[in-house]
Amino acid sequence: MKKVTLDVLKESAHKLLFDMSEEEYQTLLEEFGIIVEQMEIISTIEGIDSIEPMTFPFDCSTSYLREDVPSTPLTQEEALKNAHDVVEGQIRLPKVVG
């Protein structure tokens, strides 16, 4: 594993197009130190390699989903009847990005 240093953090931040203050980099470096220590402790657990990783910490069942029953779709007029601003059959939205 690549050692996490101040230079590695600054390089990674630069690649992600953001920057932080020196104090924030120091805090982040300390946090990574804690994470690395925890990973080392976890790696010492006997038989850890034989356990399947979890993708979510809770068992989930999807038995509450309804059956998919085909029905007649809405007409364009019905779908757009409550829209505030409609232009050529489409809903006009305010510009978000300059």
GROMACS .gro file of C-alpha atoms in nm:
model
   98
    1MET     CA    1   0.000   0.000   0.000
    2LYS     CA    2   0.123   0.347  -0.088
    3LYS     CA    3   0.221   0.540   0.226
    4VAL     CA    4  -0.005   0.838   0.290
    5THR     CA    5   0.208   1.150   0.322
    6LEU     CA    6   0.138   1.522   0.306
    7ASP     CA    7   0.270   1.529  -0.050
    8VAL     CA    8   0.039   1.241  -0.153
    9LEU     CA    9  -0.261   1.423  -0.005
   10LYS     CA   10  -0.172   1.750  -0.179
   11GLU     CA   11  -0.118   1.571  -0.511
   12SER     CA   12  -0.450   1.389  -0.478
   13ALA     CA   13  -0.632   1.711  -0.392
   14HIS     CA   14  -0.473   1.883  -0.691
   15LYS     CA   15  -0.587   1.602  -0.922
   16LEU     CA   16  -0.942   1.640  -0.783
   17LEU     CA   17  -0.923   2.016  -0.851
   18PHE     CA   18  -0.944   2.143  -0.495
   19ASP     CA   19  -0.706   2.273  -0.233
   20MET     CA   20  -0.706   2.302   0.145
   21SER     CA   21  -0.520   2.499   0.408
   22GLU     CA   22  -0.210   2.351   0.570
   23GLU     CA   23  -0.409   2.297   0.890
   24GLU     CA   24  -0.672   2.097   0.699
   25TYR     CA   25  -0.403   1.887   0.532
   26GLN     CA   26  -0.252   1.811   0.874
   27THR     CA   27  -0.593   1.709   1.011
   28LEU     CA   28  -0.653   1.486   0.708
   29LEU     CA   29  -0.308   1.328   0.748
   30GLU     CA   30  -0.384   1.249   1.115
   31GLU     CA   31  -0.719   1.097   1.016
   32PHE     CA   32  -0.551   0.877   0.755
   33GLY     CA   33  -0.305   0.765   1.024
   34ILE     CA   34  -0.595   0.647   1.238
   35ILE     CA   35  -0.756   0.468   0.943
   36VAL     CA   36  -0.430   0.289   0.854
   37GLU     CA   37  -0.387   0.177   1.216
   38GLN     CA   38  -0.742   0.040   1.220
   39MET     CA   39  -0.683  -0.145   0.893
   40GLU     CA   40  -0.367  -0.301   1.038
   41ILE     CA   41  -0.559  -0.416   1.347
   42ILE     CA   42  -0.835  -0.566   1.130
   43SER     CA   43  -0.579  -0.749   0.915
   44THR     CA   44  -0.450  -0.934   1.224
   45ILE     CA   45  -0.787  -1.103   1.283
   46GLU     CA   46  -0.754  -1.476   1.222
   47GLY     CA   47  -0.944  -1.598   0.915
   48ILE     CA   48  -1.036  -1.249   0.797
   49ASP     CA   49  -0.948  -1.339   0.437
   50SER     CA   50  -1.213  -1.612   0.428
   51ILE     CA   51  -1.499  -1.375   0.514
   52GLU     CA   52  -1.707  -1.227   0.232
   53PRO     CA   53  -1.702  -0.845   0.243
   54MET     CA   54  -2.029  -0.670   0.325
   55THR     CA   55  -2.170  -0.418   0.084
   56PHE     CA   56  -2.440  -0.307   0.329
   57PRO     CA   57  -2.446  -0.369   0.706
   58PHE     CA   58  -2.810  -0.485   0.725
   59ASP     CA   59  -3.008  -0.765   0.564
   60CYS     CA   60  -3.263  -0.616   0.328
   61SER     CA   61  -3.563  -0.785   0.179
   62THR     CA   62  -3.765  -0.640  -0.102
   63SER     CA   63  -4.084  -0.831  -0.035
   64TYR     CA   64  -4.276  -0.504   0.003
   65LEU     CA   65  -4.249  -0.418  -0.368
   66ARG     CA   66  -4.573  -0.434  -0.564
   67GLU     CA   67  -4.624  -0.649  -0.867
   68ASP     CA   68  -4.559  -0.473  -1.194
   69VAL     CA   69  -4.899  -0.452  -1.357
   70PRO     CA   70  -4.911  -0.307  -1.709
   71SER     CA   71  -5.151  -0.017  -1.749
   72THR     CA   72  -5.227   0.260  -1.996
   73PRO     CA   73  -4.965   0.539  -1.975
   74LEU     CA   74  -5.062   0.902  -1.928
   75THR     CA   75  -5.114   1.112  -2.236
   76GLN     CA   76  -4.875   1.403  -2.289
   77GLU     CA   77  -5.152   1.646  -2.199
   78GLU     CA   78  -5.228   1.462  -1.873
   79ALA     CA   79  -4.858   1.447  -1.779
   80LEU     CA   80  -4.806   1.819  -1.844
   81LYS     CA   81  -5.134   1.958  -1.709
   82ASN     CA   82  -4.983   2.073  -1.374
   83ALA     CA   83  -4.653   2.202  -1.517
   84HIS     CA   84  -4.599   2.575  -1.470
   85ASP     CA   85  -4.412   2.644  -1.797
   86VAL     CA   86  -4.453   2.416  -2.100
   87VAL     CA   87  -4.283   2.483  -2.434
   88GLU     CA   88  -4.333   2.254  -2.735
   89GLY     CA   89  -4.452   1.966  -2.518
   90GLN     CA   90  -4.165   1.989  -2.270
   91ILE     CA   91  -4.136   2.144  -1.925
   92ARG     CA   92  -3.914   2.452  -1.922
   93LEU     CA   93  -3.681   2.464  -1.621
   94PRO     CA   94  -3.470   2.754  -1.498
   95LYS     CA   95  -3.108   2.759  -1.608
   96VAL     CA   96  -2.895   2.599  -1.337
   97VAL     CA   97  -2.537   2.631  -1.468
   98GLY     CA   98  -2.405   2.965  -1.594
   0.00000   0.00000   0.00000
